[in-house]
Tab-separated table of C-alpha atoms in Angstrom:
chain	number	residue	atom	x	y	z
A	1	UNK	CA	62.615	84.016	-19.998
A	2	UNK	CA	65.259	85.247	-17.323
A	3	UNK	CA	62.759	87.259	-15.570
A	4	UNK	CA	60.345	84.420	-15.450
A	5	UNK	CA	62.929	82.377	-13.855
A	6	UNK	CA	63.765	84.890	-11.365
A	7	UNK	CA	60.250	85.370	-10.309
A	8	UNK	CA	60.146	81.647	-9.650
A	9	UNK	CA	63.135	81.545	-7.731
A	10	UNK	CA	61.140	84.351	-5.375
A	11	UNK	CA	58.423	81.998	-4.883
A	12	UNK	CA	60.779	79.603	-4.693
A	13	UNK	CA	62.708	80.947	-1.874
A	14	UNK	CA	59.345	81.951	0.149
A	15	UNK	CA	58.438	78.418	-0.070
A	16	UNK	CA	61.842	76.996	1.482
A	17	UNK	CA	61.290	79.665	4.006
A	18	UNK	CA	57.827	78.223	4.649
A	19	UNK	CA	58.954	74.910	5.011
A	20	UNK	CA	61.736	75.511	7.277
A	21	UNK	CA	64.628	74.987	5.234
A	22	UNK	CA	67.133	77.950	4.924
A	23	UNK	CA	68.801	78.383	1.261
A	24	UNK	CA	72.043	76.779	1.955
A	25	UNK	CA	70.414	73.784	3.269
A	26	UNK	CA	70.767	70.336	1.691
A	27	UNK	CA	67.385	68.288	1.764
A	28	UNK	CA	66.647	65.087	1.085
A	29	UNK	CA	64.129	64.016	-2.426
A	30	UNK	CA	61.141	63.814	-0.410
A	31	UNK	CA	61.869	66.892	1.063
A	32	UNK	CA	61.745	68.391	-2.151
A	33	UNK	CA	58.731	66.915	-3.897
A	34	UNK	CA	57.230	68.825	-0.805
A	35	UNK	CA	58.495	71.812	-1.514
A	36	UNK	CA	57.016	71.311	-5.630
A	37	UNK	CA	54.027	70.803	-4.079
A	38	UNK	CA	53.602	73.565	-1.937
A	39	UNK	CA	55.128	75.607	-5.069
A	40	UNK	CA	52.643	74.382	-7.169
A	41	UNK	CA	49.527	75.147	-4.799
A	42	UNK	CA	51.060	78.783	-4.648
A	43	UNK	CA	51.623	79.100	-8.516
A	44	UNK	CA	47.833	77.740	-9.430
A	45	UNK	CA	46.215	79.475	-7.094
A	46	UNK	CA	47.875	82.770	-7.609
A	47	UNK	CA	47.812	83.532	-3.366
A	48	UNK	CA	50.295	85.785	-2.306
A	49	UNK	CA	52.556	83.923	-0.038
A	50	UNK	CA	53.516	86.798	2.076
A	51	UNK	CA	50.907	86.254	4.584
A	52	UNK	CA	50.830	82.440	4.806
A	53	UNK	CA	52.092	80.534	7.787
A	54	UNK	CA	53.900	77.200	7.694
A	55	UNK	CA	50.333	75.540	9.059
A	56	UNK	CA	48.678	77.335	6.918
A	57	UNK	CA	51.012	75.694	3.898
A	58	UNK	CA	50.762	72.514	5.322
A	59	UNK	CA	47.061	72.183	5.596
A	60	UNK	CA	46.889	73.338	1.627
A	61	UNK	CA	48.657	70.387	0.531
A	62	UNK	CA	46.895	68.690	2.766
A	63	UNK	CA	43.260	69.780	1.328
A	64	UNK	CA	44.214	69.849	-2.102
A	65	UNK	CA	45.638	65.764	-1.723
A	66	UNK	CA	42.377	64.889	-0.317
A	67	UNK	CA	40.045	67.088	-1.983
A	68	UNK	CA	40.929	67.637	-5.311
A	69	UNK	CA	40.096	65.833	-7.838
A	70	UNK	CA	42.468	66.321	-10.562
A	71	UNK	CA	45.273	66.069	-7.861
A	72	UNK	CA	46.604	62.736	-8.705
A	73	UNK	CA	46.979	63.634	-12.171
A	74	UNK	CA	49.469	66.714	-11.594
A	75	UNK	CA	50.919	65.042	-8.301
A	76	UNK	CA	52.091	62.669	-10.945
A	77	UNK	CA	53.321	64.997	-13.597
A	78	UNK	CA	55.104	67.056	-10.861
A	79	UNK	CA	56.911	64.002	-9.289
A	80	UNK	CA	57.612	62.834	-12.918
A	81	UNK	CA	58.755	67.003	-13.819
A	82	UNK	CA	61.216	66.429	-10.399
A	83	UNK	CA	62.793	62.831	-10.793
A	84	UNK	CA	63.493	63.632	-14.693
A	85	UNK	CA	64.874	66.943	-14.295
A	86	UNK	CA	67.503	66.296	-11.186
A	87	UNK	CA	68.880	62.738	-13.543
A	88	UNK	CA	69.161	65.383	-15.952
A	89	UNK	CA	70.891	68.173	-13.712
A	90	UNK	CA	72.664	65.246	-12.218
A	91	UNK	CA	71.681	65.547	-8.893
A	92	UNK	CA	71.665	61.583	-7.770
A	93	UNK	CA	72.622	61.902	-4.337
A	94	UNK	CA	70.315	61.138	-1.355
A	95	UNK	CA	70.306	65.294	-0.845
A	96	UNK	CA	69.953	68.113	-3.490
A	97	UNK	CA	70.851	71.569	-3.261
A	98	UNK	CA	68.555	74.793	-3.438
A	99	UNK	CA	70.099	75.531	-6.819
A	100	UNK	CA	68.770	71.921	-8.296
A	101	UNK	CA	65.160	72.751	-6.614
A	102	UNK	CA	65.291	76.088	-8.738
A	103	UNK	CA	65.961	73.862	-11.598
A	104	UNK	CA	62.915	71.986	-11.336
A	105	UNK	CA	60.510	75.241	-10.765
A	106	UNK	CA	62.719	76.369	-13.897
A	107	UNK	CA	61.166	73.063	-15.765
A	108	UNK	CA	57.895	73.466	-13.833
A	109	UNK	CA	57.442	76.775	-15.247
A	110	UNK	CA	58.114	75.950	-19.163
A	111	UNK	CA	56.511	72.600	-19.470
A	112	UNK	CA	53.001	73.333	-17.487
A	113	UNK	CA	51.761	75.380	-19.948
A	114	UNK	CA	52.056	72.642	-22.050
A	115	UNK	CA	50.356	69.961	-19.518
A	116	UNK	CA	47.767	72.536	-18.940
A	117	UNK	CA	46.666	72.405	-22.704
A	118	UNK	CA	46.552	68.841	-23.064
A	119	UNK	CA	43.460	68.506	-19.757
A	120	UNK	CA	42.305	71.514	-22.116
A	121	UNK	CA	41.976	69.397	-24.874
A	122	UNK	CA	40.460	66.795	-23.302
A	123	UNK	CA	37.900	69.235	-21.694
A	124	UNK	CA	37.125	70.405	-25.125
A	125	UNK	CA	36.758	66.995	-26.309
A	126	UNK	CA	34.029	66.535	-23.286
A	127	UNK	CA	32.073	69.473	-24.431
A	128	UNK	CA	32.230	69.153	-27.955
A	129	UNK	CA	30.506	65.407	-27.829
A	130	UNK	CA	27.763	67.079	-25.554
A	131	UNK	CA	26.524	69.671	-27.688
A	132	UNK	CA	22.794	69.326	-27.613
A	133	UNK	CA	21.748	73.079	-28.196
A	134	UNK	CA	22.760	74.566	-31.479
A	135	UNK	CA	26.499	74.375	-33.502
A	136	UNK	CA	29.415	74.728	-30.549
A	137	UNK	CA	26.456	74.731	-27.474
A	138	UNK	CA	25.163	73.112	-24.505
A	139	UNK	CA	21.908	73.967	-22.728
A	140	UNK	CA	22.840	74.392	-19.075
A	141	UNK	CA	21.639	72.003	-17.699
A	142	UNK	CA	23.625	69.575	-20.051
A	143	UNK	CA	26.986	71.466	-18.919
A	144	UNK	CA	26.001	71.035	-15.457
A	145	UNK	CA	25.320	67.125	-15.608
A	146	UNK	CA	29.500	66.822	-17.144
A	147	UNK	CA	30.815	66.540	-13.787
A	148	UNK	CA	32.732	68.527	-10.909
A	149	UNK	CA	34.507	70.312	-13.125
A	150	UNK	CA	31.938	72.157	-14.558
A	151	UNK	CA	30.352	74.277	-11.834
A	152	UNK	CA	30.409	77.540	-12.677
A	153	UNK	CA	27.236	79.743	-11.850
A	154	UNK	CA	25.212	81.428	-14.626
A	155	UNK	CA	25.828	85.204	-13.252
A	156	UNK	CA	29.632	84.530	-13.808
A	157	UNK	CA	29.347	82.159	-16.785
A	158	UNK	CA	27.844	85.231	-18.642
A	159	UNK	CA	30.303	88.009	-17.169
A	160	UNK	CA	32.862	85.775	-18.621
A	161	UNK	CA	30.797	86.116	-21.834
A	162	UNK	CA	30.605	82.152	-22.583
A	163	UNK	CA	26.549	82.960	-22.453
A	164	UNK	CA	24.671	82.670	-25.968
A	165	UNK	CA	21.689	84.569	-25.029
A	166	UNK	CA	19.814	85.008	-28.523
A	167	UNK	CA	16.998	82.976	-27.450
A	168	UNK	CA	15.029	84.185	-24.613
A	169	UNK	CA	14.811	82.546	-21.098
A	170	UNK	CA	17.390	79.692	-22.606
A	171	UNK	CA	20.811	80.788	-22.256
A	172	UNK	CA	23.071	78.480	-23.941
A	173	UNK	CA	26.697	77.523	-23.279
A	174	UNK	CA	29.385	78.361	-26.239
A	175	UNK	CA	32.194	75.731	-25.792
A	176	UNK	CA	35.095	78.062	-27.612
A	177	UNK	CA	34.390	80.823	-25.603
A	178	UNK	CA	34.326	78.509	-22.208
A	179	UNK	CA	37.440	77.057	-23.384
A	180	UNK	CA	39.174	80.477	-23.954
A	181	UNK	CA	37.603	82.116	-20.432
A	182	UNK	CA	39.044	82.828	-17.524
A	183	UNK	CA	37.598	80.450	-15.592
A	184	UNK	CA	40.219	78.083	-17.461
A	185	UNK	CA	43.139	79.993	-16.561
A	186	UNK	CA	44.909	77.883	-13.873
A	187	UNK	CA	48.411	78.887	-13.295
A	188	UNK	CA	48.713	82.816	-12.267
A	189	UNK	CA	51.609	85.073	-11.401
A	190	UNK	CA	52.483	88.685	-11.918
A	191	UNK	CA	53.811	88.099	-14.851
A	192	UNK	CA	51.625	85.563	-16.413
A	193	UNK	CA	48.971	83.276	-16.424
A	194	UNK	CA	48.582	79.750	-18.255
A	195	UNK	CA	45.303	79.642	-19.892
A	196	UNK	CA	43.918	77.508	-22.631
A	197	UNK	CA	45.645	78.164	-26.121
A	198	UNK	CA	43.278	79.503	-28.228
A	199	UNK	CA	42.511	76.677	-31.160
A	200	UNK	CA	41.316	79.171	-33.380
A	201	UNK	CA	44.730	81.132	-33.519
A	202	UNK	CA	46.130	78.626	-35.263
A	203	UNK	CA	43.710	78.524	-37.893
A	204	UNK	CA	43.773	81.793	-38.494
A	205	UNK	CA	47.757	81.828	-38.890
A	206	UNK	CA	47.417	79.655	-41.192
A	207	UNK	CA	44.803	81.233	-43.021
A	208	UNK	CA	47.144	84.429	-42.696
A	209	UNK	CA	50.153	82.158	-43.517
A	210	UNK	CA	48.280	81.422	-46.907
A	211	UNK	CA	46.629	84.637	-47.974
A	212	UNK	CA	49.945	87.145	-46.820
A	213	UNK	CA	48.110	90.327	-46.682
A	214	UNK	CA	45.549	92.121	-44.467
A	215	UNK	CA	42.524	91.023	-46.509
A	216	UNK	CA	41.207	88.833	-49.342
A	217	UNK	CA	38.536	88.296	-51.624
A	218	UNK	CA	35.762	85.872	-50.575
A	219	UNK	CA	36.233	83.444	-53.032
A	220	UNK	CA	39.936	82.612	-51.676
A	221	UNK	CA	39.188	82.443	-48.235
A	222	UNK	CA	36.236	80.054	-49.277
A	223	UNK	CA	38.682	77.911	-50.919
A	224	UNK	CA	41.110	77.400	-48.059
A	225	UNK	CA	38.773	77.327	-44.983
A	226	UNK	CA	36.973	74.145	-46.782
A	227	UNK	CA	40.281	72.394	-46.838
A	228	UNK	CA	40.851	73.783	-43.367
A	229	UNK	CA	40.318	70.463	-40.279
A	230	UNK	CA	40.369	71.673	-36.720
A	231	UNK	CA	39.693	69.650	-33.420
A	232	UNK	CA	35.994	68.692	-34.754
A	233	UNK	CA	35.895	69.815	-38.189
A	234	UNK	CA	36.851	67.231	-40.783
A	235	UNK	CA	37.907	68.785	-44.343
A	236	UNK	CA	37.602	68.800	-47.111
A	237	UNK	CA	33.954	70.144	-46.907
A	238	UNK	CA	31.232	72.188	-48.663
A	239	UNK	CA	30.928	75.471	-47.259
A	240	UNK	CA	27.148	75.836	-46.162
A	241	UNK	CA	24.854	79.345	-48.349
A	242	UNK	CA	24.659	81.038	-44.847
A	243	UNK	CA	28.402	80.947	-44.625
A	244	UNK	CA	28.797	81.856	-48.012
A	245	UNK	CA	26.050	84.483	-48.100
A	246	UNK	CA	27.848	85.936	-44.779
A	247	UNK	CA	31.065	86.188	-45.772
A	248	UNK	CA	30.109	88.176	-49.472
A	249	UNK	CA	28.030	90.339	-47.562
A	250	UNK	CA	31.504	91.435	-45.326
A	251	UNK	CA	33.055	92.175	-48.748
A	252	UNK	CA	30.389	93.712	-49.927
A	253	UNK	CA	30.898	96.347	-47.212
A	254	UNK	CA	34.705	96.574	-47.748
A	255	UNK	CA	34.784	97.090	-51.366
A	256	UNK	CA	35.111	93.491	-52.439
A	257	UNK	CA	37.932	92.629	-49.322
A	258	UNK	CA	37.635	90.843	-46.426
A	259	UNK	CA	39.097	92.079	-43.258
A	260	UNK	CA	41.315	89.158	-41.667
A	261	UNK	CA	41.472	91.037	-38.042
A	262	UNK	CA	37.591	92.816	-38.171
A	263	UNK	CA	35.337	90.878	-35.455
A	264	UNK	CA	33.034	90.545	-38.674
A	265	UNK	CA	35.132	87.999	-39.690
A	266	UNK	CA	36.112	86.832	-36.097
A	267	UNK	CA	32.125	86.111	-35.751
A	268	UNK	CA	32.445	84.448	-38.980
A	269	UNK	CA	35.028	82.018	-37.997
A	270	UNK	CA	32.753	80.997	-35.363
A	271	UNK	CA	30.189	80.031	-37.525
A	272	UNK	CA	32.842	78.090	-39.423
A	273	UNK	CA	34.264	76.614	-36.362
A	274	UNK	CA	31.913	76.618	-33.694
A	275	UNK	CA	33.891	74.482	-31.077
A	276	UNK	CA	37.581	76.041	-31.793
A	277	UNK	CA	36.330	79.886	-32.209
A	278	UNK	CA	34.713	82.037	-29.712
A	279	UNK	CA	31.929	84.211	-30.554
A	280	UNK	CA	33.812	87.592	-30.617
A	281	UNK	CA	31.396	90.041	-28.219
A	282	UNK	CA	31.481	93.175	-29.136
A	283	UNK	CA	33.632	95.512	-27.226
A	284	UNK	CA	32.677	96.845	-23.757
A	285	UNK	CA	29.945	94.572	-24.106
A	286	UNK	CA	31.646	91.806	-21.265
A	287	UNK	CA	34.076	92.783	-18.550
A	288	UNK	CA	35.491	88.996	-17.493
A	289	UNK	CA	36.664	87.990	-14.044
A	290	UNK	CA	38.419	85.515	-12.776
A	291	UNK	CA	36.997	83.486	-9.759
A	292	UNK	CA	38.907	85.283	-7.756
A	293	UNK	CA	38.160	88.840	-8.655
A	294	UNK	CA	34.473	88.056	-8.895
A	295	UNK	CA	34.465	86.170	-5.381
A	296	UNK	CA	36.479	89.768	-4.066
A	297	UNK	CA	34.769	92.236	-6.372
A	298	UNK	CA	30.983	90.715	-6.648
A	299	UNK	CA	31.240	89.447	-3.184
A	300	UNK	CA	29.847	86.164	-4.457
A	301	UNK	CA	30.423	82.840	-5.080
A	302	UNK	CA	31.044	81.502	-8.735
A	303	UNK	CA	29.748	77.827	-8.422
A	304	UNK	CA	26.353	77.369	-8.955
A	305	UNK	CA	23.503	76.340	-6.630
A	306	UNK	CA	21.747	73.372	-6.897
A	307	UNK	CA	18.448	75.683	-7.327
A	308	UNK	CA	20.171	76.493	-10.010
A	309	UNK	CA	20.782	73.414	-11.600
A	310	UNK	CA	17.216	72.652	-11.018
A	311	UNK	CA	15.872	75.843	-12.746
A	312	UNK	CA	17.731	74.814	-15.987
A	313	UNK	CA	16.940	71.395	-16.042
A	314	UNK	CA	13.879	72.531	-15.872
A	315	UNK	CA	13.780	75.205	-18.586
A	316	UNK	CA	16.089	72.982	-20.671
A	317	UNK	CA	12.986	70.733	-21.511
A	318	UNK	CA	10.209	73.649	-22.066
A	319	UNK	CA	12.964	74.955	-24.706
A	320	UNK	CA	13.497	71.231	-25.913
A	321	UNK	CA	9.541	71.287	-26.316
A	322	UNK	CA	9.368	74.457	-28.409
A	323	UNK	CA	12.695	74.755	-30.237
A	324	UNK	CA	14.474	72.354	-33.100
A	325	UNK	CA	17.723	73.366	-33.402
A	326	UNK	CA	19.524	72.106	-36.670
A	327	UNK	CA	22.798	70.354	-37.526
A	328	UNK	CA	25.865	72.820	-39.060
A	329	UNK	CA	25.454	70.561	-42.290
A	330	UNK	CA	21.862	71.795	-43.130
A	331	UNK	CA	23.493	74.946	-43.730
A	332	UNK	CA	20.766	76.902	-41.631
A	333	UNK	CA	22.953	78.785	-39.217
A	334	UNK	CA	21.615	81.871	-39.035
A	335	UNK	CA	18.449	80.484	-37.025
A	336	UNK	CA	21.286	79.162	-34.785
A	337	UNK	CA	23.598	81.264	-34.304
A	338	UNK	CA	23.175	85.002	-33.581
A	339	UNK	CA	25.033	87.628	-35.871
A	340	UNK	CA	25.990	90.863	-34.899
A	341	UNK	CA	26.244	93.478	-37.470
A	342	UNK	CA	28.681	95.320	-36.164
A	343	UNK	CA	32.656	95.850	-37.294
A	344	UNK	CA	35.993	96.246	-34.855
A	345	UNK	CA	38.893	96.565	-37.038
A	346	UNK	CA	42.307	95.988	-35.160
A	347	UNK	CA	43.783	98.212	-37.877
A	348	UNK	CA	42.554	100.170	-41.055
A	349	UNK	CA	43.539	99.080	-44.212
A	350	UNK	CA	42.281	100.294	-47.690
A	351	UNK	CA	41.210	97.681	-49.656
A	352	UNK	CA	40.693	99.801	-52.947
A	353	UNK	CA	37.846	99.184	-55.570
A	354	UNK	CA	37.598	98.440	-58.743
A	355	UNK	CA	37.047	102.300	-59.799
A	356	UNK	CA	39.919	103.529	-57.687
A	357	UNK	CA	41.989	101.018	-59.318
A	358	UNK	CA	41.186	102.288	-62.961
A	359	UNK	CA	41.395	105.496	-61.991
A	360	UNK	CA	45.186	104.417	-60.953
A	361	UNK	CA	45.834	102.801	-64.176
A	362	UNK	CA	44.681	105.791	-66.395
A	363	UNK	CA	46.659	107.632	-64.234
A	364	UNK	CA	49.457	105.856	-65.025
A	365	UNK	CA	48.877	106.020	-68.855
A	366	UNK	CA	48.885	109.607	-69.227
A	367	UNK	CA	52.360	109.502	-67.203
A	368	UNK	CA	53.222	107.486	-69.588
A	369	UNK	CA	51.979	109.564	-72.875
A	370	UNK	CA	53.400	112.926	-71.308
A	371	UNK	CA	57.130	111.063	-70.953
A	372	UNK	CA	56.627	109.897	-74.435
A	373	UNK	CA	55.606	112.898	-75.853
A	374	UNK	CA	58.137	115.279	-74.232
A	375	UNK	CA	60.674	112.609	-75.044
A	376	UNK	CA	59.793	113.174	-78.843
A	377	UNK	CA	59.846	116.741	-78.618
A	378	UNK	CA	62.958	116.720	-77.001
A	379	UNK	CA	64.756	114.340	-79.546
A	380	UNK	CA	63.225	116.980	-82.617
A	381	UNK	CA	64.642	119.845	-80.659
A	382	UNK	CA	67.899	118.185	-80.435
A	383	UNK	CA	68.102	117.316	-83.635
A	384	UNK	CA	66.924	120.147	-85.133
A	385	UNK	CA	69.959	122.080	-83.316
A	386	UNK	CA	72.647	119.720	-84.876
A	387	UNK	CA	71.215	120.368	-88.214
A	388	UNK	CA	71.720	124.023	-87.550
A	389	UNK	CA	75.150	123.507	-85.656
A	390	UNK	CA	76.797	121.547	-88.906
A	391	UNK	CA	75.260	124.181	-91.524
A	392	UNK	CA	77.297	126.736	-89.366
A	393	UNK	CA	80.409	124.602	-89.461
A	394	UNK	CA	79.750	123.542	-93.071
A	395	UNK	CA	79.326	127.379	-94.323
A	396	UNK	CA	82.760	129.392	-95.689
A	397	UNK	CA	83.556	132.431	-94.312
A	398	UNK	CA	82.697	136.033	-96.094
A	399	UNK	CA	85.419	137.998	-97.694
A	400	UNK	CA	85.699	141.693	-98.295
């Protein structure tokens, strides 16, 4: 947490310099809801600071105020973050000090993450009520009509990996993966970046929370995951065959287990909970970018054309023409969802069969029977030499 702190005080300090004011100096409240700002544009955007000018600084603010569209919601939580931290700090006066600005970045940096999640929420909630292309997915062309805030360009929607490809010509949008993307990852430092938290994690911990070892048999995962709610996933519920047929045939491969931390049962959690888990690519598979790096590495731009938009809408309704995708009640996923055959353990553990568990237990047995039996022998022997110890005590002595 310290070294958080003290790499916001850096930023901090190149942002006073930026705006004029030396470290020492007293300025007034205004004064320092500028300086949040400016902070704030430096933080999200991840730009290093050392090259910017105090024009430059100024006409961010100035963009980002009339430009962007979500910037009334975090001007507010910032100027709420400021005027409830310095009544807490106690810093009333008409003027605050550099250390009570620190102590606002200090509050900026743990509570955003936070305020981050909850637009993420609310973004998920937006997707989730447009799915119009298969369990957890949105043709295109649906994603595109959402708004502003959903611009991204196919080329870098499917480096990110957030591409379901399975049917030909008709990519299709997967809203967990979106969520958990890159593209999602507003705040950036050297140190870290405030992304999305990953629904799915929790449902897994509590799966993990429940089960307390590495693996399980079907049957008890079965039983919690139907009592299981997420976001968009009311319990309890009936499991659909394809999710029941997919998860035996994991076991089947593990001798009866199932893997908690294999992307077999990653993808399988997907299935489960298409909105909340992301469709686990295989590795190598995807190499995801941010906007940045694929603006500086691709040399391109990440937001779509409007060609673009007008290729999908178009394909959107030849698919709509010649596909019927079905509900996650009917049960029919696996015409809906693809599934990889293919297994990444994050750790090996031996789930042992039913064999190698007899084999154990007759093992055991014959440990058993050879204690026993040299414990008999062992008592006859030791009897057998006090028998001959007191007929040696017990007999007189010869005489001549």
């Amino acid at each position: 947490r310290s070294i958080l702190h003290k790499e916001s005080n850096e930023k901090l300090k190149r942002v006073y310099e930026l705006s004029n004011f030396s470290l020492n100096q007293r300025i007034t409240h205004d004064q320092l809801a500028s300086v949040i700002y400016v902070f704030f544009v430096a933080t999200v955007t991840g730009a290093d600071t050392s090259s910017w000018t105090i024009e430059h600084t100024k006409e961010l603010v100035e963009d980002m105020s009339h430009h962007g569209e979500d910037w009334p919601v975090y001007k507010d939580f910032l100027d709420k973050l400021r005027t409830e931290t310095t009544d807490r700090i106690g810093a009333l006066g008409s003027t605050v000090t550099f250390q009570d600005a620190s102590e606002v970045v200090q509050s900026f940096t743990e509570q955003f993450g936070k305020f981050q999640d909850d637009g993420c929420r609310i973004m998920q909630k937006t997707l989730a009520s447009a799915v119009d292309a298969g369990p957890g997915r949105l043709k295109l062309s649906t994603f595109y009509d959402l708004g502003m805030s959903f611009r991204e360009r196919s080329k870098y929607l499917d480096r990110l990996g957030v591409l379901d490809a399975s049917i030909a010509n008709t990519p299709r949008l997967m809203v967990a993966n979106y969520m958990n993307s890159a593209t999602n990852c507003l705040a950036s430092t050297g140190l870290y970046s405030v992304c999305c938290i990953d629904q799915c994690e929790g449902l897994l911990g509590q799966i993990e929370t429940r089960i307390a070892a590495p693996h399980a048999t079907p049957g008890k995962i079965v039983a919690l995951v139907k009592d299981l709610p997420s976001g968009t996933v009311s319990a309890p519920r009936l499991l659909s065959s394809s999710l029941l047929h997919k998860l035996d045939a994991i076991a089947f491969a593990n001798s009866g287990q199932v893997p908690l931390h294999g992307r077999l049962f990653a993808q399988w959690l997907h299935h489960a909970y298409p909105n909340e888990c992301a469709f686990p690519n295989p590795i190598g598979a995807k190499t995801p970018l941010t906007s940045a790096e694929w603006l500086g590495d691709i040399g391109d731009q990440p937001l779509y054309t409007e060609e673009e938009r007008e290729r999908y809408t178009w394909d959107s309704k030849v698919w709509e023409m010649t596909s019927k995708v079905k509900d996650l009640s009917d049960g029919d996923l696996a015409e809906t969802l693809p599934w990889i055959e293919a297994e990444e353990l994050v750790a090996h553990h031996k789930c042992s069969s039913l064999g190698h568990e007899l084999h154990v237990v007759f093992r055991g047995l014959t440990l058993v029977c050879m204690l026993f039996f040299v414990c008999v022998y062992l008592s006859k022997t030791i009897a057998a030499g006090s028998e001959v110890l007191s007929a040696s005590q017990n007999s007189k002595p010869c005489t001549l």
